[in-house]
XYZ file of C-alpha atoms in Angstrom:
509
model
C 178.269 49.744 115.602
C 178.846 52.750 113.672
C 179.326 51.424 110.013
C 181.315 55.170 108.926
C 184.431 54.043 110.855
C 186.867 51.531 109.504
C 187.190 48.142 111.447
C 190.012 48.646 113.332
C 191.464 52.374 113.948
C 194.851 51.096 116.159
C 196.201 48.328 117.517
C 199.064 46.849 119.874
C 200.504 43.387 118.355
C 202.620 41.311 119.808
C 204.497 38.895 117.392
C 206.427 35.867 119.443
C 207.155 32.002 119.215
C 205.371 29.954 121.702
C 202.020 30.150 124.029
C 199.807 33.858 124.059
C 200.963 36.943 126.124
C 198.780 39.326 128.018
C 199.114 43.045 126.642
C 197.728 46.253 128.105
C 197.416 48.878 125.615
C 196.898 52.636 126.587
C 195.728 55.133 123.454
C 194.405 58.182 123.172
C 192.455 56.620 120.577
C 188.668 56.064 121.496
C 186.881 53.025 121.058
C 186.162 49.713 122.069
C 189.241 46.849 122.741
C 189.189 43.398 121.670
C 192.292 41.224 122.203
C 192.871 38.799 119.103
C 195.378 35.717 119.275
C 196.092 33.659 116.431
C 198.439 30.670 117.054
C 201.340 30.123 113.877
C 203.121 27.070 113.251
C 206.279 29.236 114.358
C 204.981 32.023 116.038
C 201.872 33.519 118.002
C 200.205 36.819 117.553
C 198.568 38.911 120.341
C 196.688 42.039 119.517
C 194.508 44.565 121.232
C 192.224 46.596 118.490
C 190.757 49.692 118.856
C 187.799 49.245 116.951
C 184.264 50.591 116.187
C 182.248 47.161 116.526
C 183.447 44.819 114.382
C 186.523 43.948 115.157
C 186.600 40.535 113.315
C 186.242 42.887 110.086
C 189.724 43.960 111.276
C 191.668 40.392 111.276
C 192.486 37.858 108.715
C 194.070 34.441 108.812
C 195.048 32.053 106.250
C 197.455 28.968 106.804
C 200.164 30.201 108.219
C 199.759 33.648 107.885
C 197.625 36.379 110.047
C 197.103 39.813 109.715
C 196.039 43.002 111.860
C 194.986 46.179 109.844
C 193.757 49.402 111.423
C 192.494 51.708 108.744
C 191.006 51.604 105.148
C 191.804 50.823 101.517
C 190.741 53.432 99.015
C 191.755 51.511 95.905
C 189.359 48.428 96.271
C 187.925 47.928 93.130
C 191.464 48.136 91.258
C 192.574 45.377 94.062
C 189.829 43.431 93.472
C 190.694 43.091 89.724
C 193.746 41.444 90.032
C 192.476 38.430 92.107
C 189.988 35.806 91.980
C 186.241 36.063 92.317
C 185.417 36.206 96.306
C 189.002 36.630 97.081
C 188.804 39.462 98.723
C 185.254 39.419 100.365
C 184.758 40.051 103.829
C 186.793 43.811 104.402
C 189.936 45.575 103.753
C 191.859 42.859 105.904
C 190.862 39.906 103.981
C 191.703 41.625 100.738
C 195.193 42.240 101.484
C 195.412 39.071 103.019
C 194.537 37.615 99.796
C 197.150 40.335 98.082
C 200.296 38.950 100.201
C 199.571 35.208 99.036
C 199.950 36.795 95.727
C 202.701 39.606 95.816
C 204.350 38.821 99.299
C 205.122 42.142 100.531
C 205.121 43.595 97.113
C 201.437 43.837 97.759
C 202.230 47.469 99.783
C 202.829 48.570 96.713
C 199.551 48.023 95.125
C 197.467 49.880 98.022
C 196.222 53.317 98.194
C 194.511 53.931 101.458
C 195.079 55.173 105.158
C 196.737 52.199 107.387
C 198.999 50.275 109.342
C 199.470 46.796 109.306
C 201.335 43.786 111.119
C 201.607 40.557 109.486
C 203.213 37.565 111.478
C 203.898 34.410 108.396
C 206.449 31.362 109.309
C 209.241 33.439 111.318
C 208.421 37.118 109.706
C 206.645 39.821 111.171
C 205.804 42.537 108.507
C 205.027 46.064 109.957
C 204.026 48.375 107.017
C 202.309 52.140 107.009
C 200.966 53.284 104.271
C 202.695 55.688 101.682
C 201.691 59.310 103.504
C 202.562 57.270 106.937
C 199.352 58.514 108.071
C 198.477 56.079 110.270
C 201.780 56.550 112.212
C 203.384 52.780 112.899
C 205.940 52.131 115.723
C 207.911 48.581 116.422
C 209.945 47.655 119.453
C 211.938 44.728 118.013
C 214.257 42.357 120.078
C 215.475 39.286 120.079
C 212.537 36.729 120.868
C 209.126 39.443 120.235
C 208.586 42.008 118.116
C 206.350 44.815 119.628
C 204.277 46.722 116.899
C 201.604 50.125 118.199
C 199.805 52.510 116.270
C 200.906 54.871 119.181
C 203.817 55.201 120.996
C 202.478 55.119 124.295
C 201.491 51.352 124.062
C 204.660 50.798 123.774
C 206.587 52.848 126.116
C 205.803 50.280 129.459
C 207.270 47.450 127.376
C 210.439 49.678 126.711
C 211.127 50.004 129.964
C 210.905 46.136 130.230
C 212.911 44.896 126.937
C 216.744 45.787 126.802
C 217.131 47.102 123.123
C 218.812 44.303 120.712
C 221.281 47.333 119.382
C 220.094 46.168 115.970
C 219.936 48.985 113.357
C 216.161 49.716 111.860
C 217.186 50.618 108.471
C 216.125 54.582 108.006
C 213.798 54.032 110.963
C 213.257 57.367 113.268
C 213.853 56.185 117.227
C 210.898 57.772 118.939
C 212.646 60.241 121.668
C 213.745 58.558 125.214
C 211.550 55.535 124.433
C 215.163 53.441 124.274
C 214.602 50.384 121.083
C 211.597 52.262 120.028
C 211.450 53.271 116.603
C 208.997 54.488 113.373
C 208.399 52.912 110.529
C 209.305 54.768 107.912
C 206.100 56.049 105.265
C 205.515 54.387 102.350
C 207.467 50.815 103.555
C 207.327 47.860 105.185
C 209.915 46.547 107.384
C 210.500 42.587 107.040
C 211.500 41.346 110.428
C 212.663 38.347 112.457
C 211.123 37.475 114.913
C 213.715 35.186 116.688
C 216.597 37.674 116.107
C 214.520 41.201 116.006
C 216.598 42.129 112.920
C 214.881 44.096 109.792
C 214.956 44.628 106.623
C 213.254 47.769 104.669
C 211.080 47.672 101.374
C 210.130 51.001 99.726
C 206.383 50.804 98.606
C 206.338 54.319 97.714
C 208.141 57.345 97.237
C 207.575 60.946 95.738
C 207.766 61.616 91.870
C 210.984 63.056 91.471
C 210.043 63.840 87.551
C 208.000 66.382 86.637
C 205.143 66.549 83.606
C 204.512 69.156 81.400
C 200.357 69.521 80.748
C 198.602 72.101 79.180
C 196.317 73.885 81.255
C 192.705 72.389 80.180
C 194.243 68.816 80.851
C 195.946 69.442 84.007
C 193.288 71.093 85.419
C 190.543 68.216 84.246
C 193.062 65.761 85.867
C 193.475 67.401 89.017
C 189.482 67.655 89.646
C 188.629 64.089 88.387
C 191.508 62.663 90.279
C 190.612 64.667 93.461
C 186.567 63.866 92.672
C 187.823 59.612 92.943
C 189.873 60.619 96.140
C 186.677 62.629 98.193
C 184.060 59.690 96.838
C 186.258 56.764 98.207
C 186.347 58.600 101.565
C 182.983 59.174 101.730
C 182.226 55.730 102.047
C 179.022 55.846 101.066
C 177.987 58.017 104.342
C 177.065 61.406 105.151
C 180.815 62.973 106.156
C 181.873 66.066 108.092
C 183.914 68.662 106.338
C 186.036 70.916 108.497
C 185.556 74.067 106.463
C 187.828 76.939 106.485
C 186.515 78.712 103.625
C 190.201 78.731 101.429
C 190.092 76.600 98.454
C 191.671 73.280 100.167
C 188.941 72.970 102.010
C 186.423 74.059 100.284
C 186.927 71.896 97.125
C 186.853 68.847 99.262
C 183.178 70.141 100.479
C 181.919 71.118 96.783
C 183.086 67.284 95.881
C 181.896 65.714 98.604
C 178.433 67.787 98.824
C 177.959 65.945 95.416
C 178.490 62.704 96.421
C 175.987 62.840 99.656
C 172.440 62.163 99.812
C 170.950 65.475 101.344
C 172.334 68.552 103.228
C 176.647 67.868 103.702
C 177.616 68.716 107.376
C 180.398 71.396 107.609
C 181.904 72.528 110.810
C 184.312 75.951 111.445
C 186.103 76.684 114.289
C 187.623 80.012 115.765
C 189.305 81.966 118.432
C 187.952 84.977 120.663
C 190.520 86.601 118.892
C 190.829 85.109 114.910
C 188.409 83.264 112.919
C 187.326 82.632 109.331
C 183.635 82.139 110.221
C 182.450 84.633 107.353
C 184.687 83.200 104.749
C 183.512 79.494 105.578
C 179.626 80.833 105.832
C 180.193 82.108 101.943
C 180.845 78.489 100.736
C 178.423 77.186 103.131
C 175.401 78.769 101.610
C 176.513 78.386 98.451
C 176.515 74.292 98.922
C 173.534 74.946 101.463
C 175.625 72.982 103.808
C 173.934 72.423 107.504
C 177.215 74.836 109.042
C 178.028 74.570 112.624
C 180.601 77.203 114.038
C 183.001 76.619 117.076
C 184.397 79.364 119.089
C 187.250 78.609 121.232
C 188.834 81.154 123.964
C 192.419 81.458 122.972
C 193.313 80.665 126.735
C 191.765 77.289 126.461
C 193.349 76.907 123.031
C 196.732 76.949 124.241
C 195.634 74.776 127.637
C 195.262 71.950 124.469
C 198.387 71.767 123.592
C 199.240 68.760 125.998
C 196.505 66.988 124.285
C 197.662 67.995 120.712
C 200.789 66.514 121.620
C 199.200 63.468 123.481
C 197.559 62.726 120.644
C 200.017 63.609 117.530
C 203.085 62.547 119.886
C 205.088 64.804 117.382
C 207.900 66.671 118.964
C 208.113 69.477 115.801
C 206.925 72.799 117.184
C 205.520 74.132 114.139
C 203.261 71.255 113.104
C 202.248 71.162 117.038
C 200.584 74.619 115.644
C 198.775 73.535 112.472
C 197.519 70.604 114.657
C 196.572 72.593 117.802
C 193.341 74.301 116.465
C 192.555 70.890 114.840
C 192.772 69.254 118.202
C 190.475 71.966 119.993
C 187.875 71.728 116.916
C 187.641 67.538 117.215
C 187.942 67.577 121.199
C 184.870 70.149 120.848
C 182.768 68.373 118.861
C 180.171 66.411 120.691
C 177.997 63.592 119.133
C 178.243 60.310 117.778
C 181.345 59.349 115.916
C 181.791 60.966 112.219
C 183.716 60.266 108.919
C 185.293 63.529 108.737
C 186.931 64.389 105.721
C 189.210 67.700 106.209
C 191.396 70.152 103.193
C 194.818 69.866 105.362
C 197.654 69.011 103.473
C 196.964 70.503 99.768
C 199.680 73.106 100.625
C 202.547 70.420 100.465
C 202.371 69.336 97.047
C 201.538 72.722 95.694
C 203.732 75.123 97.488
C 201.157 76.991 98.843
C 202.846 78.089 101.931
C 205.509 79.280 99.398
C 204.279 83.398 98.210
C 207.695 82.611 95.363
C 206.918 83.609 92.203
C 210.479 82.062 90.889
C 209.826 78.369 89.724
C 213.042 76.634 90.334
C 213.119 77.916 94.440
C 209.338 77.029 94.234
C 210.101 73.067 92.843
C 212.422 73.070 95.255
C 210.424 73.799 98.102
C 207.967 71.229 97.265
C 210.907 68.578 97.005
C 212.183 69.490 100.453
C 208.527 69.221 101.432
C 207.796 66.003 100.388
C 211.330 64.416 101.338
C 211.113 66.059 104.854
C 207.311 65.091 105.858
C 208.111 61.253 107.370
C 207.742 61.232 111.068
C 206.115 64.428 111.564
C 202.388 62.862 112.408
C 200.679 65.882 110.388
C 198.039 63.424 109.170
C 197.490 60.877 112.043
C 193.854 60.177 112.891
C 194.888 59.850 116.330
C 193.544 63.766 116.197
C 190.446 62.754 116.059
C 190.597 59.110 117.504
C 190.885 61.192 121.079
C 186.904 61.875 120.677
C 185.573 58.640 118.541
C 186.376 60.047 114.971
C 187.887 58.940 111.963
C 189.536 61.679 109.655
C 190.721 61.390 106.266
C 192.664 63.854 103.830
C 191.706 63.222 100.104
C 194.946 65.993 99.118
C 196.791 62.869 100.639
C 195.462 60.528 98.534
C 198.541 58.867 96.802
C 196.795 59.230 93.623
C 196.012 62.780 94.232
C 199.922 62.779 95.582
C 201.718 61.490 92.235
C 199.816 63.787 90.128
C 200.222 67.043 92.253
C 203.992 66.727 93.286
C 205.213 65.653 89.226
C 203.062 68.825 87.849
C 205.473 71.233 86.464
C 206.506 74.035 88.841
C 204.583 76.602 86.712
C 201.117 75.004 86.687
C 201.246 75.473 90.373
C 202.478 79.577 90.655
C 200.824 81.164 87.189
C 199.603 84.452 86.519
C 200.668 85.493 90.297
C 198.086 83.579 91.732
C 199.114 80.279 94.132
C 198.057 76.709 93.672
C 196.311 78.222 90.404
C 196.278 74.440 88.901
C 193.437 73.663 92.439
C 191.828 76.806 91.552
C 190.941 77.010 88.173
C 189.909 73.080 88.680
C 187.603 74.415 91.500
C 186.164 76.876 89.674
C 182.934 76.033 88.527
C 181.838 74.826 91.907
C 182.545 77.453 94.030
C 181.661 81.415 94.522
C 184.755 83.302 92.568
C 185.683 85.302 96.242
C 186.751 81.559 97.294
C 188.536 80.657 94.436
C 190.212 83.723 94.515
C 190.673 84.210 98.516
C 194.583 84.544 99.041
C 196.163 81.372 101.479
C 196.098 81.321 105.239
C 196.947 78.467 107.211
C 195.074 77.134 109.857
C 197.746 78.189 112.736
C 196.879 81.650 111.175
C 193.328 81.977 110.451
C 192.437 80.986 114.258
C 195.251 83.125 115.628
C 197.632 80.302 117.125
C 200.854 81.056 116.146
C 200.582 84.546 117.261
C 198.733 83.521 120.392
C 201.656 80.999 121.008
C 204.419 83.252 121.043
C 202.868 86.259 122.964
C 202.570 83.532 125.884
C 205.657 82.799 125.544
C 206.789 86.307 125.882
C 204.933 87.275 128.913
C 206.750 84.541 130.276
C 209.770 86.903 129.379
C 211.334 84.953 126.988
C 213.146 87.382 124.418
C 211.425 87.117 120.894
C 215.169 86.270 119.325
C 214.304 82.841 121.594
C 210.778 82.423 121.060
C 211.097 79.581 118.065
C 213.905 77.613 120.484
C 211.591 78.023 122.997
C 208.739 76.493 121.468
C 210.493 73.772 120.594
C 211.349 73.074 124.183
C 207.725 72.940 125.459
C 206.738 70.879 123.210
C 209.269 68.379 124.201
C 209.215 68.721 127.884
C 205.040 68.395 126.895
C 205.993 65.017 124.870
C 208.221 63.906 127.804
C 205.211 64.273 130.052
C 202.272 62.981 128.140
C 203.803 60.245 126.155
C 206.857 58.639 127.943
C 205.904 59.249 131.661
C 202.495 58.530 131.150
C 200.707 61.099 132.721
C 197.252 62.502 131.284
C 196.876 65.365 129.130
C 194.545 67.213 131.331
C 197.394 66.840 134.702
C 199.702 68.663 132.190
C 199.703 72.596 132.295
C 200.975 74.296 129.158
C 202.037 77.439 131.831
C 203.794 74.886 133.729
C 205.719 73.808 130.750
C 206.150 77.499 129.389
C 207.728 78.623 133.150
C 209.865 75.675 133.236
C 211.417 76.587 129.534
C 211.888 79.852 130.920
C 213.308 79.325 133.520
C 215.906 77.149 131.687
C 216.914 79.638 129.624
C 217.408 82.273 131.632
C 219.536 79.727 133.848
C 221.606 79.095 130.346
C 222.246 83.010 129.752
């Protein structure tokens, strides 16, 4: 049993009055199964986890009420506080099985941490994510069962099995030709019943709106100390794996982590025969005297991924296929025993750092479209590296880390013409000044895949006016393939996809 994963890292649940049901799960997800069945006065619930080796750690029953939970808390000790002594002993399942005797489903509200979760209680099934939606949740509700999967391949077999009850998911995404299939939205839970399918939402969480005015010295002490909390709750008291890039997202997660692990911190780099940031990354990593590995991927075999970025991400938006392409190469590369792998990705959201505006107002406004467009996108889900064993985690995600960055004022974000300067300035004592001051490029940029992307495309002769439509289209015929037919990621050519979109188009002219 490797003790740096959580319990549980997915799950398919079945939620149903009556005797126990057979389920057969497919994931990308690596890892052991274990089926779980807990018999309700009203209602049974069948699971198969995905878990690391203790999947008991994973499940929690009291009375009339059972719970599945695939991912961690990060907030334990604040949890802890508010119930009685022992209450929560035995893992992150048993604690917020002792929170919902308290708070009902109010307790989603209380929890910061990287999860789904299915609670069956009398006739209720309770499918929550947590408030990033990083663990991406899925339910397949009808009358009679409610289907809940951490990946939307579980439940596309069952799909083709269930007629949809035509009940409305309130502000629930349907999951694309998987007919009844939909995703729960982030930061919720969705109260449902069992014998009719229909569902009710709860928010648990939702971006600050507001914004707070700080002076420098405090905002910047905040945003380190809060960050600092977020890195030392993922470290878990292990020895975690930074992907390093060498920009300041990810390198202020390794300077915080290197100072909360016992010996050398492992840091990892990847690159293309044709970008990398290997020199930038090997600055930070001698100056935390880091044991560095470097990856080099040929861009050819980059883009041959992108069925398995998709398999795995089952997002249909071209341009986060991208950011999550080079992220899929770098886990599906990296051999060994299963790590805790904490990763920069994501710091650009809050802060606008994909945003070179020096005007605050359009700048606010890009982070509110930002954080009011992310749901359903699957940036964050650790189903990216669940395909080789891993477990990643994103402490700019935090929701701690979330409320303060997004409700900073505009202007401690863009100041003195330098981006995210509130990050910087808090990362400046623990990192070389050429990395505090090293201008932003994303990962779909440093490693060349954006650029990579569309000259395939072109070759293929599709017009560069077309080339954004176009990527869209692979990516869904990709999705159709891998995820709701079912076939495996390596059967999949990206060429074949690429012809086919071609070919359509130039059909459509």
């Amino acid at each position: 049993m490797d003790q740096t994963l959580p319990a549980a890292t997915g799950f398919l649940v079945s939620a149903h009055p009556g005797g126990g049901q057979g389920l057969a799960p497919v994931f990308a997800t690596q890892g052991s199964h274990a089926p779980v069945a807990q018999a309700l006065r009203s209602q049974t619930l069948d699971a198969v986890l995905v878990h690391s080796g203790a999947p008991e750690r994973a499940v929690a029953r009291s009375g009339d009420m059972a719970l599945v939970l695939a991912g961690e808390l990060y907030n334990r000790e604040e949890l802890v506080s508010v119930l009685p002594p022992g209450a929560g002993d035995g893992g992150d399942a048993h604690l917020l099985l002792a929170l919902l005797k308290v708070y009902d489903l109010h307790a989603f509200r209380l929890l910061n941490g990287r999860f789904a979760a299915v609670v069956a209680t009398g006739d209720r099934v309770l499918a929550a994510t947590d408030h990033a939606g990083s663990v991406p949740l899925y339910i397949l509700p009808a009358p009679g069962r409610v289907l809940a999967a951490t990946e939307i391949k579980s439940l596309v077999p069952e799909a083709a099995r269930t007629p949809p009850s035509g009940r409305p998911v309130p502000e629930a995404r349907r999951v694309r030709r998987v007919p009844g299939v939909h995703q729960v939205p982030a930061g919720a839970v969705l109260d449902l019943d069992v014998r009719t399918g229909a569902a009710v939402r709860t928010r648990t969480w939702t971006p600050p709106v507001s914004r707070r005015v700080m002076a420098e010295s405090d905002a910047t002490t905040a945003v380190r100390e809060t960050l600092e909390r977020a890195v030392r709750a993922r470290t878990a008291g292990t020895a975690p794996l930074v992907v390093l890039s060498g920009g300041i997202d990810s390198s202020g997660v390794a300077a915080l982590a290197a100072a909360h692990t016992e010996g050398p911190l492992d840091t990892l780099s990847m690159g293309t025969d044709t970008s990398d940031e290997f020199a930038e990354a090997g600055v930070v990593a001698t100056h935390l005297g880091s044991r560095h590995r470097e990856i080099t991927i040929p861009t050819a075999d980059l883009l041959g991924q992108l069925p398995h970025a998709v398999w795995a991400s089952e997002s249909v938006d071209p341009d986060i296929i991208e950011y999550l392409l080079p992220l899929t190469a770098l886990y599906r590369a990296l051999d060994g025993p299963a790590r805790r792998i904490l990763t920069g990705y994501g710091a650009d959201i809050p802060l606008a750092g994909m945003h070179r505006e020096d005007r605050l107002p359009q700048l606010d406004t890009a982070v509110a479209l930002d954080m009011a467009t992310f749901d359903g996108l699957n940036e964050m889900t650790p189903v990216l590296s669940g395909i080789r064993g891993h477990w990643s985690t994103h402490p700019y995600w935090d929701r701690d880390v979330l409320d303060l960055l997004v409700g900073l004022e505009a202007g401690l974000k863009r100041r003195y013409g330098r981006d995210k300067w509130v990050l910087r300035e808090a990362m400046s004592g623990l990192l070389p000044e050429e990395t505090v001051n090293r201008p932003k490029l994303g990962v779909h940029e440093g490693s060349g895949t954006t650029s990579s992307f569309s000259l395939l495309l072109m070759d293929a002769g599709i017009p560069e006016a077309d080339i954004h439509r176009a990527k869209r289209l692979v990516v869904q015929e990709i999705f159709d393939r891998v995820v709701v037919e079912g076939l495996p990621p390596a059967e999949v050519a990206t060429a074949d996809a690429v012809r086919q979109v071609a070919d359509r188009l130039k059909e459509s002219e």
